[in-house]
mmCIF file of C-alpha atoms in Angstrom:
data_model
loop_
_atom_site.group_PDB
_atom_site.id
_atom_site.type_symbol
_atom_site.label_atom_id
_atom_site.label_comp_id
_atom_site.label_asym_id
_atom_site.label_seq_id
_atom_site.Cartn_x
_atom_site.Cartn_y
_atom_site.Cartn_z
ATOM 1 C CA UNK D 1 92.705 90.114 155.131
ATOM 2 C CA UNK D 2 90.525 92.221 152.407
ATOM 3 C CA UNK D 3 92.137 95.786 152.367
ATOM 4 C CA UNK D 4 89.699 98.304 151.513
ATOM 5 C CA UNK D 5 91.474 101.051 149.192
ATOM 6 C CA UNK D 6 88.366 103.017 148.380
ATOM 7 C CA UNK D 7 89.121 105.806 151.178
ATOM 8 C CA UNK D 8 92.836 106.486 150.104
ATOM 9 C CA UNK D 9 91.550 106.815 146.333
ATOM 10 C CA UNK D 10 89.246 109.346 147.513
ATOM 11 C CA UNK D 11 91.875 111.240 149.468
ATOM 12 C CA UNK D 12 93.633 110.842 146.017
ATOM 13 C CA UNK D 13 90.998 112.043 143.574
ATOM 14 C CA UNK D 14 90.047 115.421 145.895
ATOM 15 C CA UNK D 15 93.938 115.975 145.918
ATOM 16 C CA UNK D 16 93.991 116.211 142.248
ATOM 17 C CA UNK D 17 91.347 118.411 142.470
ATOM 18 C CA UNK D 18 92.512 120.104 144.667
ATOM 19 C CA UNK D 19 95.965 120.587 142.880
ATOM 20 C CA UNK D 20 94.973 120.790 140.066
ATOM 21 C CA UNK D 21 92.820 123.952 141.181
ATOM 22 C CA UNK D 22 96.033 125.418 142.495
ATOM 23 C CA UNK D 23 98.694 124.591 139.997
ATOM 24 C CA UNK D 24 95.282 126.399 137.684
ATOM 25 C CA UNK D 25 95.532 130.036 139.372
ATOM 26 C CA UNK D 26 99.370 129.713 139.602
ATOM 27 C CA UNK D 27 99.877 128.789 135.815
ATOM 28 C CA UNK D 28 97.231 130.886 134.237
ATOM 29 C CA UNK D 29 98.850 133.921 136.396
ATOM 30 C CA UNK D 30 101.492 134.041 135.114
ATOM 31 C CA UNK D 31 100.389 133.174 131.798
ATOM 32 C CA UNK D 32 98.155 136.715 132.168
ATOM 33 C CA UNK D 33 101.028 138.356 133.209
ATOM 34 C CA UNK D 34 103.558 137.579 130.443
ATOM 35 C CA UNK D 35 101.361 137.189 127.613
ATOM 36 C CA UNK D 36 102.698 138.219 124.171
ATOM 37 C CA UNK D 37 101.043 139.074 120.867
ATOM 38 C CA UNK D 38 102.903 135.472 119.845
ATOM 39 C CA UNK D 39 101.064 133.482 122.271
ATOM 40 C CA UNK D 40 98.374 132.075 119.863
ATOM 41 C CA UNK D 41 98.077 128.554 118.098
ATOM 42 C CA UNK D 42 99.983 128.420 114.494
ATOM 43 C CA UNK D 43 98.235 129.626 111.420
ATOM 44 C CA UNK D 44 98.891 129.201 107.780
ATOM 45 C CA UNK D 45 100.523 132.799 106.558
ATOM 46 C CA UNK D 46 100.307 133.487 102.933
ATOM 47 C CA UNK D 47 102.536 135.632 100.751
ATOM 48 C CA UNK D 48 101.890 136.326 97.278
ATOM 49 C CA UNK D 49 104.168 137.145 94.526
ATOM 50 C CA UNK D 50 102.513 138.914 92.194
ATOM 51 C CA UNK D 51 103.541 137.987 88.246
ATOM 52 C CA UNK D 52 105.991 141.068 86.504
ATOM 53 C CA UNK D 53 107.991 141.143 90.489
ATOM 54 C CA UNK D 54 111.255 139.231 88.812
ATOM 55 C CA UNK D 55 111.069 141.796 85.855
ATOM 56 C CA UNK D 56 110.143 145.088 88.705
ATOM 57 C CA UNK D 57 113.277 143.828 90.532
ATOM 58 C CA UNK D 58 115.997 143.683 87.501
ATOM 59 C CA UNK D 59 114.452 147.677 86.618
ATOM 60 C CA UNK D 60 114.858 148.365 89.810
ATOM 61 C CA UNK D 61 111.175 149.449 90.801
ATOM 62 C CA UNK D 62 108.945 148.878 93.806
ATOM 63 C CA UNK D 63 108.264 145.347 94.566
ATOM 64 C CA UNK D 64 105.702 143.381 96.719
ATOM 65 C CA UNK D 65 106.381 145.129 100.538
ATOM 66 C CA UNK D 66 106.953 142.248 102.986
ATOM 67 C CA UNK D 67 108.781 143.159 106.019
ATOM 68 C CA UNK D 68 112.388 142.902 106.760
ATOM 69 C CA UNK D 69 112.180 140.944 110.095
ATOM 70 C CA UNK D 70 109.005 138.660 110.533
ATOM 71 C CA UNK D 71 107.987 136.601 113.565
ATOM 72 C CA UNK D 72 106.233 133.364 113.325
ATOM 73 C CA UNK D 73 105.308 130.686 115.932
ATOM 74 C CA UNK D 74 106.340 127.105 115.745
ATOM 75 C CA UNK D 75 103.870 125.035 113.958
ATOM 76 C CA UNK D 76 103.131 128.158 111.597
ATOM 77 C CA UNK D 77 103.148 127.058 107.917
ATOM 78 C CA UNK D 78 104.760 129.808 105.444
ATOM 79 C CA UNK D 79 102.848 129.634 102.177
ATOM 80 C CA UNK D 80 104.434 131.380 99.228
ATOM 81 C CA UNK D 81 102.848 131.841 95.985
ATOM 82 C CA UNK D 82 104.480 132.532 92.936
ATOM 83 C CA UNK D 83 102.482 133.765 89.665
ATOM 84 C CA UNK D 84 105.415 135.593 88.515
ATOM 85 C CA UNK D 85 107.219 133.582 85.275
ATOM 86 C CA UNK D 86 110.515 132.507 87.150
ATOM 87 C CA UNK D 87 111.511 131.173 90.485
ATOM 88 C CA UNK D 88 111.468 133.105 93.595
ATOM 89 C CA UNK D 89 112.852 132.384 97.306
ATOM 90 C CA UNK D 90 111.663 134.070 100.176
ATOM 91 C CA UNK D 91 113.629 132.936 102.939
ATOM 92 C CA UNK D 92 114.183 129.178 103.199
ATOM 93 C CA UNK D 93 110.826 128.697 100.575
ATOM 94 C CA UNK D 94 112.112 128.112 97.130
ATOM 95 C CA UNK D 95 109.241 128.790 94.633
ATOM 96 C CA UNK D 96 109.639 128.076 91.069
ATOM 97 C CA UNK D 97 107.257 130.048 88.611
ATOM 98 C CA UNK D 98 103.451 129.069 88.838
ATOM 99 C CA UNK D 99 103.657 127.007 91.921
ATOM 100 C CA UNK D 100 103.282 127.502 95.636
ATOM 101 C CA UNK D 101 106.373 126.907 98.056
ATOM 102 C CA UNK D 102 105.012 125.356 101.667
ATOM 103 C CA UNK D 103 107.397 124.989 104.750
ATOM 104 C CA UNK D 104 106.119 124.194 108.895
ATOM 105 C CA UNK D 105 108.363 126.463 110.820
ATOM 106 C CA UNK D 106 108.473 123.618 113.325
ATOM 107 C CA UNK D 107 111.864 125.008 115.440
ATOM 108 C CA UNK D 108 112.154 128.311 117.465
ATOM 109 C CA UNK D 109 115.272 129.924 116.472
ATOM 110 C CA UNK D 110 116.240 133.210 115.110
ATOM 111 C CA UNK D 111 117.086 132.522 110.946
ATOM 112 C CA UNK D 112 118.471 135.135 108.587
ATOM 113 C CA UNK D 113 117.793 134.459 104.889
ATOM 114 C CA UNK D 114 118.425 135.560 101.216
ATOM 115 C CA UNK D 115 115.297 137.056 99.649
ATOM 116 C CA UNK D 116 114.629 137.371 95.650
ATOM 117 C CA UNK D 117 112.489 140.627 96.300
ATOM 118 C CA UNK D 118 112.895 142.130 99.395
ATOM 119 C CA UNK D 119 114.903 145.519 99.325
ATOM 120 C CA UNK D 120 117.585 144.721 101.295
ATOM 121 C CA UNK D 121 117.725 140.895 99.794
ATOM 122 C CA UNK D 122 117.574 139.716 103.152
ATOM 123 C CA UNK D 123 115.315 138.167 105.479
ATOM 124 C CA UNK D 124 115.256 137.781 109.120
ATOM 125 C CA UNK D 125 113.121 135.054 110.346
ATOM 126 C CA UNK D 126 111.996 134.721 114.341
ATOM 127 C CA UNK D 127 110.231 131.397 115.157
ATOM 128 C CA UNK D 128 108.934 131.700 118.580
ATOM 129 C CA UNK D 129 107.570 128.724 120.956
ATOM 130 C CA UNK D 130 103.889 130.052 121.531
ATOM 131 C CA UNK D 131 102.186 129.635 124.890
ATOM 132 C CA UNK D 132 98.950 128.007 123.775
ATOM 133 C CA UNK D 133 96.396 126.320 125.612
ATOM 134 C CA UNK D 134 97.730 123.072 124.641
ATOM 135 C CA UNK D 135 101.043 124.000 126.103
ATOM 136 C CA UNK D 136 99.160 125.663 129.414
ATOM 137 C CA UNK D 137 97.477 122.512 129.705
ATOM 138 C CA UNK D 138 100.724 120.417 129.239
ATOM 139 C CA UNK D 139 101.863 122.747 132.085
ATOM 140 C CA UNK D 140 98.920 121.991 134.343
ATOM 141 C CA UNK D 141 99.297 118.061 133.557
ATOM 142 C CA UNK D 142 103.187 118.454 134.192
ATOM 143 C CA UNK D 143 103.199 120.200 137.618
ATOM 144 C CA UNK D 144 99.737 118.690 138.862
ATOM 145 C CA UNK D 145 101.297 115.228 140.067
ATOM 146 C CA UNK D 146 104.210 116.358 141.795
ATOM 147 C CA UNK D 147 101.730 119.009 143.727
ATOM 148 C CA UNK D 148 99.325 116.248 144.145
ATOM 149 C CA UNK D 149 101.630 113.895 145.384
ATOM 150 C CA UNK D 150 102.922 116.817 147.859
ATOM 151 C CA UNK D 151 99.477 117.463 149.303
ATOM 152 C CA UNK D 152 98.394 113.425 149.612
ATOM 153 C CA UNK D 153 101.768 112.696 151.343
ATOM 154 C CA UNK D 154 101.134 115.941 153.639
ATOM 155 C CA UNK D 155 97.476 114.797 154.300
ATOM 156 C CA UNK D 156 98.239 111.533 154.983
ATOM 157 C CA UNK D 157 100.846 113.073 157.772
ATOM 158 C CA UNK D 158 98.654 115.732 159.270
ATOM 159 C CA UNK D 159 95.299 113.853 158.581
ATOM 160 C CA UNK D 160 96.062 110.170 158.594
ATOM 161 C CA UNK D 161 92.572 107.675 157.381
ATOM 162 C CA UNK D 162 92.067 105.418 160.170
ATOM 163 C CA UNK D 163 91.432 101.947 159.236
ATOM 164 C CA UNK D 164 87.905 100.673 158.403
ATOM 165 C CA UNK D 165 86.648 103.674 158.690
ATOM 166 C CA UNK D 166 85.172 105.444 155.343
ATOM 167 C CA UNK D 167 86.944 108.942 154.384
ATOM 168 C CA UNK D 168 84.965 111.668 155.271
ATOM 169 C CA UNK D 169 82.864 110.370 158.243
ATOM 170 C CA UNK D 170 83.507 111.357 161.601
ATOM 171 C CA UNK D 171 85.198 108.870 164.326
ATOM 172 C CA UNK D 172 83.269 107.852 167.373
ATOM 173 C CA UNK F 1 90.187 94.456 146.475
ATOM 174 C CA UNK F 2 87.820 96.495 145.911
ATOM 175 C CA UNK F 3 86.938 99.312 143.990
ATOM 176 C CA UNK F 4 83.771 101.179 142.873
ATOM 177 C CA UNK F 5 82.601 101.899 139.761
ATOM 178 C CA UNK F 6 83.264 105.839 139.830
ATOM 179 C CA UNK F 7 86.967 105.385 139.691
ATOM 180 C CA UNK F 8 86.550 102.292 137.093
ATOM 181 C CA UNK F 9 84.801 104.401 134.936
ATOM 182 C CA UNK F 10 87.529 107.227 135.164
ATOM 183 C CA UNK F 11 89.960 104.312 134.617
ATOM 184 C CA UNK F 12 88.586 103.816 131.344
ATOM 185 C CA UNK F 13 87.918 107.014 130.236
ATOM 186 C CA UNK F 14 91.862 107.847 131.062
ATOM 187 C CA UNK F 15 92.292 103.944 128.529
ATOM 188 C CA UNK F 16 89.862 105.452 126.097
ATOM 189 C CA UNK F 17 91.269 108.775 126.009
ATOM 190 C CA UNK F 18 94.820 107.765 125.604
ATOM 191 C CA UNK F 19 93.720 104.999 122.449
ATOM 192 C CA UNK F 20 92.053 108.146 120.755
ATOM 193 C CA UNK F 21 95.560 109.872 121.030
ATOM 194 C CA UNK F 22 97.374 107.460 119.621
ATOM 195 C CA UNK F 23 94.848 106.653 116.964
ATOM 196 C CA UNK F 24 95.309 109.973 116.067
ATOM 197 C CA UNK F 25 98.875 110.608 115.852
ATOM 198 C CA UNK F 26 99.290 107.447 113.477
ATOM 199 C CA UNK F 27 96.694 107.469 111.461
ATOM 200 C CA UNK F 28 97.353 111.202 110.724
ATOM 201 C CA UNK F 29 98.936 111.347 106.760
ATOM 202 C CA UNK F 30 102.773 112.155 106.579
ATOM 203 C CA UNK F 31 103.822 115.668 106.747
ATOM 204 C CA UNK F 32 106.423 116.596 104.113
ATOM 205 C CA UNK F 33 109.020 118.480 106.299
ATOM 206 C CA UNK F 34 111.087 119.882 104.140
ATOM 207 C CA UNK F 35 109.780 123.079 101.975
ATOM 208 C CA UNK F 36 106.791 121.257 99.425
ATOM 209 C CA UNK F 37 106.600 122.724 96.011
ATOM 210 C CA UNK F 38 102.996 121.950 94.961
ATOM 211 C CA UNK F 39 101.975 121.358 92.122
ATOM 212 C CA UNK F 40 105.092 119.590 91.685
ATOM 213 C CA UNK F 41 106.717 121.731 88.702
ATOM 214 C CA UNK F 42 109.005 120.075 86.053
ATOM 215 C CA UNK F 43 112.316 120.112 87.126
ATOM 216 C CA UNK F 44 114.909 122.068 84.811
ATOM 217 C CA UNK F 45 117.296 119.139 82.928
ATOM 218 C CA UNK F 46 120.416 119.019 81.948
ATOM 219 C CA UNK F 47 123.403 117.088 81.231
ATOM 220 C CA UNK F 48 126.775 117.529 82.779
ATOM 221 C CA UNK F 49 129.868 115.555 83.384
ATOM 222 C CA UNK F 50 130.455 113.311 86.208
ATOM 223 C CA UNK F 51 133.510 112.888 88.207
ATOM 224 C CA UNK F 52 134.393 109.739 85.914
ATOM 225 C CA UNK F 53 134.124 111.778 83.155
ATOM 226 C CA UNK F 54 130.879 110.739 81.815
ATOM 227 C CA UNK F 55 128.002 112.271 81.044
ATOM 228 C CA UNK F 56 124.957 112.506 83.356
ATOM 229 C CA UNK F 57 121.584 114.072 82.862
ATOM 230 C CA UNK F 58 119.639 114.300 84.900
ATOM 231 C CA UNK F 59 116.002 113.167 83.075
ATOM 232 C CA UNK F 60 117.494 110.065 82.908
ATOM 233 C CA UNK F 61 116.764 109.177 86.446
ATOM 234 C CA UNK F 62 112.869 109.291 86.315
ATOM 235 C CA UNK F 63 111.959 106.490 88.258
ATOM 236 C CA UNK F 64 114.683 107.591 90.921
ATOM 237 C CA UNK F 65 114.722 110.477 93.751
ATOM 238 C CA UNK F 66 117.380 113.129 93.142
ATOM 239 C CA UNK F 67 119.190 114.939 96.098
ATOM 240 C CA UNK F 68 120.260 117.725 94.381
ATOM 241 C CA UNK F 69 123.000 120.393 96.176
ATOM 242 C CA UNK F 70 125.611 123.086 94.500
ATOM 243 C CA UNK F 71 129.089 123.895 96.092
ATOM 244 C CA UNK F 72 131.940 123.254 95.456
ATOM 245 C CA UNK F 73 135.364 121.465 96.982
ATOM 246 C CA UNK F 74 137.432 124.472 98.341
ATOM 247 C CA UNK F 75 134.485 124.953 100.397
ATOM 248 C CA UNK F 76 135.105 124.126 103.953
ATOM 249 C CA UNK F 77 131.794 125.663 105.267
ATOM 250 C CA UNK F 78 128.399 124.172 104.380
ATOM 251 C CA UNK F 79 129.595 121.980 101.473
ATOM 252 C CA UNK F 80 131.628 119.008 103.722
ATOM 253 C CA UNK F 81 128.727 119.401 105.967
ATOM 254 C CA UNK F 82 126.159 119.119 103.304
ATOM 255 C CA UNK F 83 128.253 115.585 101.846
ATOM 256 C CA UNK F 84 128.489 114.176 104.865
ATOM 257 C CA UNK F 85 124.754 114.604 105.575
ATOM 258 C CA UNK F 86 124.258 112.798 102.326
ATOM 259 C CA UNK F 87 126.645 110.071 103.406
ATOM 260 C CA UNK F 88 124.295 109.698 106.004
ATOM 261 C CA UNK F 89 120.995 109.711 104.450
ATOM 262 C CA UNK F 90 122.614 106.728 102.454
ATOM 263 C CA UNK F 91 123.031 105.035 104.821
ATOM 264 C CA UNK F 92 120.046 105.295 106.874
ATOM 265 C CA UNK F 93 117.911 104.453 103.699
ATOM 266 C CA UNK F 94 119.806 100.731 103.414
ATOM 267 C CA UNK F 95 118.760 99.285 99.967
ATOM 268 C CA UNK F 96 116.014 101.894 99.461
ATOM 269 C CA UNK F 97 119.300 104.213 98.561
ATOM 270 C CA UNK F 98 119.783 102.110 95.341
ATOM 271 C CA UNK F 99 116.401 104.448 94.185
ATOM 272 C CA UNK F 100 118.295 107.700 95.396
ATOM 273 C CA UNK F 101 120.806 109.389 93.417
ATOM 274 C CA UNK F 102 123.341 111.780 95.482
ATOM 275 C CA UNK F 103 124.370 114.695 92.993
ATOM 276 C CA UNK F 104 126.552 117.661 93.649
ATOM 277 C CA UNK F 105 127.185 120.277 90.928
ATOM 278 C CA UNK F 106 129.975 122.707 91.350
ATOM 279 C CA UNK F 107 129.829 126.613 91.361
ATOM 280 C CA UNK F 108 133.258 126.579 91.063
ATOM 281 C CA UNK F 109 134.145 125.078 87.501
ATOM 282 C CA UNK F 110 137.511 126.997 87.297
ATOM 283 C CA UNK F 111 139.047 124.189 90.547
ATOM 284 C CA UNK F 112 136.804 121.707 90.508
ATOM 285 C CA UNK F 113 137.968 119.804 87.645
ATOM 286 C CA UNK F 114 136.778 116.249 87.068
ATOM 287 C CA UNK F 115 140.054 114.679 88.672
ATOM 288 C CA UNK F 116 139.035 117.157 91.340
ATOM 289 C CA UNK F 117 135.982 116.096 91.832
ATOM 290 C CA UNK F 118 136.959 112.426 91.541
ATOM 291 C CA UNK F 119 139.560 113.080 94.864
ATOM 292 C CA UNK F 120 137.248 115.151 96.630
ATOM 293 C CA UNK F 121 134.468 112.935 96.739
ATOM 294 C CA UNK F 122 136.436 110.003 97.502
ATOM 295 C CA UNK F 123 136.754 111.056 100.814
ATOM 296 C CA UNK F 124 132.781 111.250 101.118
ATOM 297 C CA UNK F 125 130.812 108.138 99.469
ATOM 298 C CA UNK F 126 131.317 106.576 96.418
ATOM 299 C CA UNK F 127 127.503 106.955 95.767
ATOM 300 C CA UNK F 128 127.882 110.759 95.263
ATOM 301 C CA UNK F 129 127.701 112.063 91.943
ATOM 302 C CA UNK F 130 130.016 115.171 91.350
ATOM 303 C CA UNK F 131 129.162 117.298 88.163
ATOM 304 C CA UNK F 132 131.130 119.822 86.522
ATOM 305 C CA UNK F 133 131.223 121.738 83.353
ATOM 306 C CA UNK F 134 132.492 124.579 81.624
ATOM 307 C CA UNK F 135 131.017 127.967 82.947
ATOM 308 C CA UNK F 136 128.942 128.002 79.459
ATOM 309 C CA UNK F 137 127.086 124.539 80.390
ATOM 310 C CA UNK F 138 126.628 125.261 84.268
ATOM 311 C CA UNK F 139 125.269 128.725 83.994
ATOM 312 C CA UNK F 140 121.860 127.628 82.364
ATOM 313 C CA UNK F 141 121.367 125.041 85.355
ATOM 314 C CA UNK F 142 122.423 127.869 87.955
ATOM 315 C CA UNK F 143 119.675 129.974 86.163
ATOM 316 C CA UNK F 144 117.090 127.397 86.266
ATOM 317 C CA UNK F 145 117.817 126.578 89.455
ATOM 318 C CA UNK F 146 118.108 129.960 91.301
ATOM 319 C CA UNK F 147 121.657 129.190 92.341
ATOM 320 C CA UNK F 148 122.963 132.426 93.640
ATOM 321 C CA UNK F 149 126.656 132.464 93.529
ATOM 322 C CA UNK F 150 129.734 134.880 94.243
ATOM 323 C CA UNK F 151 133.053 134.221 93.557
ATOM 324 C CA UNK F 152 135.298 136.426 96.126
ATOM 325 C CA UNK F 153 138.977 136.194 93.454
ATOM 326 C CA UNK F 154 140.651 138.751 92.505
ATOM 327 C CA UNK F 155 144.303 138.870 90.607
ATOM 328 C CA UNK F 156 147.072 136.354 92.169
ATOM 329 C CA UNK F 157 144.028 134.832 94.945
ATOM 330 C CA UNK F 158 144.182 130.956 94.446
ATOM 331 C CA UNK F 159 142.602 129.990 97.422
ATOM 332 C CA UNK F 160 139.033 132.439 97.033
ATOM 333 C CA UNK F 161 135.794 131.893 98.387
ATOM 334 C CA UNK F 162 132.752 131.308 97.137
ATOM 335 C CA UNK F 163 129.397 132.344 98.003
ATOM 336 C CA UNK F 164 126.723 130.984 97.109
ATOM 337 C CA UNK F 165 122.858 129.001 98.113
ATOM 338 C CA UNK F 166 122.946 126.041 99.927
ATOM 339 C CA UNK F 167 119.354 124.882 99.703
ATOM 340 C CA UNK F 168 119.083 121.009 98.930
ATOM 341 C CA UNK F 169 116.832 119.734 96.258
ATOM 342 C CA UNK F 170 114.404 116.865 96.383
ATOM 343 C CA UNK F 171 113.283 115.712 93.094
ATOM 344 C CA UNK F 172 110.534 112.679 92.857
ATOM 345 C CA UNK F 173 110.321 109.702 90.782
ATOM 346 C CA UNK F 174 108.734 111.438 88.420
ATOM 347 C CA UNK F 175 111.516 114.235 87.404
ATOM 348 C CA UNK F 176 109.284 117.029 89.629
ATOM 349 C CA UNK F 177 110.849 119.676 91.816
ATOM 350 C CA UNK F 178 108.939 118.644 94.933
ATOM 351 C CA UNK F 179 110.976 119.794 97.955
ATOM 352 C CA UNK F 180 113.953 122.191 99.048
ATOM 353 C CA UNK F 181 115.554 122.114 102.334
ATOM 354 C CA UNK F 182 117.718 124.741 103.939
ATOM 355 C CA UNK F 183 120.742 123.807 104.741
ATOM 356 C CA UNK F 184 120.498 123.467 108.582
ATOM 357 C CA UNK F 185 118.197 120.910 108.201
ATOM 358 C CA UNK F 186 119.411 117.435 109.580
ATOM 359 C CA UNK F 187 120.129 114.753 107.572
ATOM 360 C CA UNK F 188 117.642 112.791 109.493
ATOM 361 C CA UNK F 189 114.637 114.620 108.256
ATOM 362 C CA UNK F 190 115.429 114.565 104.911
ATOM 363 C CA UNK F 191 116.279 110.668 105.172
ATOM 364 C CA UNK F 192 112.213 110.597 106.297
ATOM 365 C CA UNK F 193 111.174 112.686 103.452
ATOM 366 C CA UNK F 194 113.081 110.744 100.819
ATOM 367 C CA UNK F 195 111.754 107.591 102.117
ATOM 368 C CA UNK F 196 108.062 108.860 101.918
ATOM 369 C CA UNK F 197 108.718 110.026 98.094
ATOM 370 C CA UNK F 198 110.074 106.593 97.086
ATOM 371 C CA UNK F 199 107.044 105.039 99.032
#
């Protein structure tokens, strides 16, 4: 006996549709609702240390003005450049003189670090899990089945698909 | 069984889409994870004295990576954590390790003596290298390599405290500074790394 599954794959495919519509509103709701300035995809963020900061520092002047707490998302990649003539760290970026110090802030966590330059020689580092559209998506893909599989079940209870009979016409 | 082309097509674009993924994510180049220096500078040499009492310098190991960290033995903070972490990465690299030296240099040359480092890192792996000095030999290599330190002794304190940086140093094949790691990183990432630089 040939078993024709074409009208339970349709009642499948409109019930992703159909949830995925749903579990749409719901996630990008609340999305709208609790969006932060951090919720953006990861960027490269450049700092530059200009050359004469190492000799500034030891006389005690001004030196390049970074902020004393900075917040980053995971993914973010801290650049440092150095063109003064010795090593600098800024945070957990070790630069020796002439080169440029790269690091992918790839865990959320709060981090407090020494700084070479900055006025109170520390550094307070907040890496933050972004709410992107890739993680929205993941969101949508990870609550769709479960809601789909809800609303097929349910339909299947409430409006069963009688046999040999195509999905979507009426019974005689 | 039957089914109709609409759903065999989304079939294989689902197939397709999931190949392009994967394509993707291994044919993407590897990702240094700790903190890349580039250009890869010159890293600062110098010779000090192992916990055998011979000399070691460290230009001498071109052709090998260096794991380079300072502390010292009294520590009981970041230091044991930091050795054992290297005790690890040893061991995950298998024979690649015989390219990989393990070097600790002390910020502390008034204990750690070479018999002291000798005991101290027997309780670690044999394949760490200790190096002391006197305070005249170390502080150039402190310099070059930003080591901040701060001894916390005063008159009649034996047992002080010592603080000071705990970033790990990569240096490649060539005798280049090429990454730092903080010290929370796990020993499994910089196993990766150090794999990828002898590659």
């Amino acid at each position: 006996m040939k078993t024709d599954i074409t009208p339970y794959l349709e009642r499948l495919l409109i019930t992703v549709l159909i949830s995925l519509v749903i579990v749409g509103f719901i996630n990008e709701g609340a999305y709208l609702l609790q969006k932060e300035k951090t919720d953006r995809p990861p960027k490269t963020i450049q700092l530059v240390i200009p050359a004469g900061t190492a000799a500034r520092v030891a006389a005690g002047e001004s030196t390049p003005s970074i902020p004393e707490k900075m917040v980053f998302v995971t993914g973010d990649v801290l650049e440092v450049k150095n063109e003064d003539s010795s090593a600098h760290q800024l945070g957990p970026v070790w630069v020796p003189a002439g080169t440029t110090g790269r690091l992918e802030l790839r865990e959320p966590n709060k981090y407090t670090y020494s700084c070479s330059f900055a006025p109170s020689r520390f550094l307070g580092l907040d890496v933050r899990q972004p709410t992107t559209l890739g993680t929205r998506l993941a969101g949508m893909a990870l609550s769709a089945p479960p809601m789909a599989a809800f609303i097929f079940i349910y339909g299947l209870l409430v409006f069963p698909i009688k046999s040999g009979k195509k999905e979507g016409l009426k019974q005689v | 069984m039957k089914m109709k082309p609409l759903y065999a097509g989304l079939f294989g674009i689902i197939v397709i889409g999931i190949l392009l993924v994967g394509w993707r994510v291994l044919a993407g180049s590897y990702r240094f994870q700790g903190s890349l220096i580039d250009p890869p500078a010159p890293a600062a040499d110098f010779t000090l004295t192992d916990q055998n009492g011979q000399p070691f310098r460290l230009s001498d190991q071109r052709g090998k990576v260096t794991l380079l960290f300072f502390g010292y033995t009294h520590c009981t903070d970041v230091c044991p954590i930091t050795l054992a972490s290297f005790t690890k990465i040893h061991e995950q690299l298998g024979k690649q390790a015989d390219n990989v030296r393990f070097v600790f240099i002390t910020v502390d040359p008034e204990r750690d003596t070479i018999q002291q480092m000798h005991d101290h890192l027997a309780k670690f792996d044999p394949a760490i290298i200790g190096l002391t000095g006197s305070p005249s030999e170390l502080g150039p290599v402190w310099k070059d390599y930003g080591v901040f330190l701060d001894p916390h002794h005063g008159v009649g304190v034996e047992n002080y405290d010592v603080d000071h940086s705990s970033r790990i140093y990569a240096i490649d094949t060539q005798s280049n500074w090429r990454l730092t790691y903080p010290a929370e990183m796990d020993w499994q990432t910089i196993a990766e790394d150090v794999a990828h630089l002898l590659n």
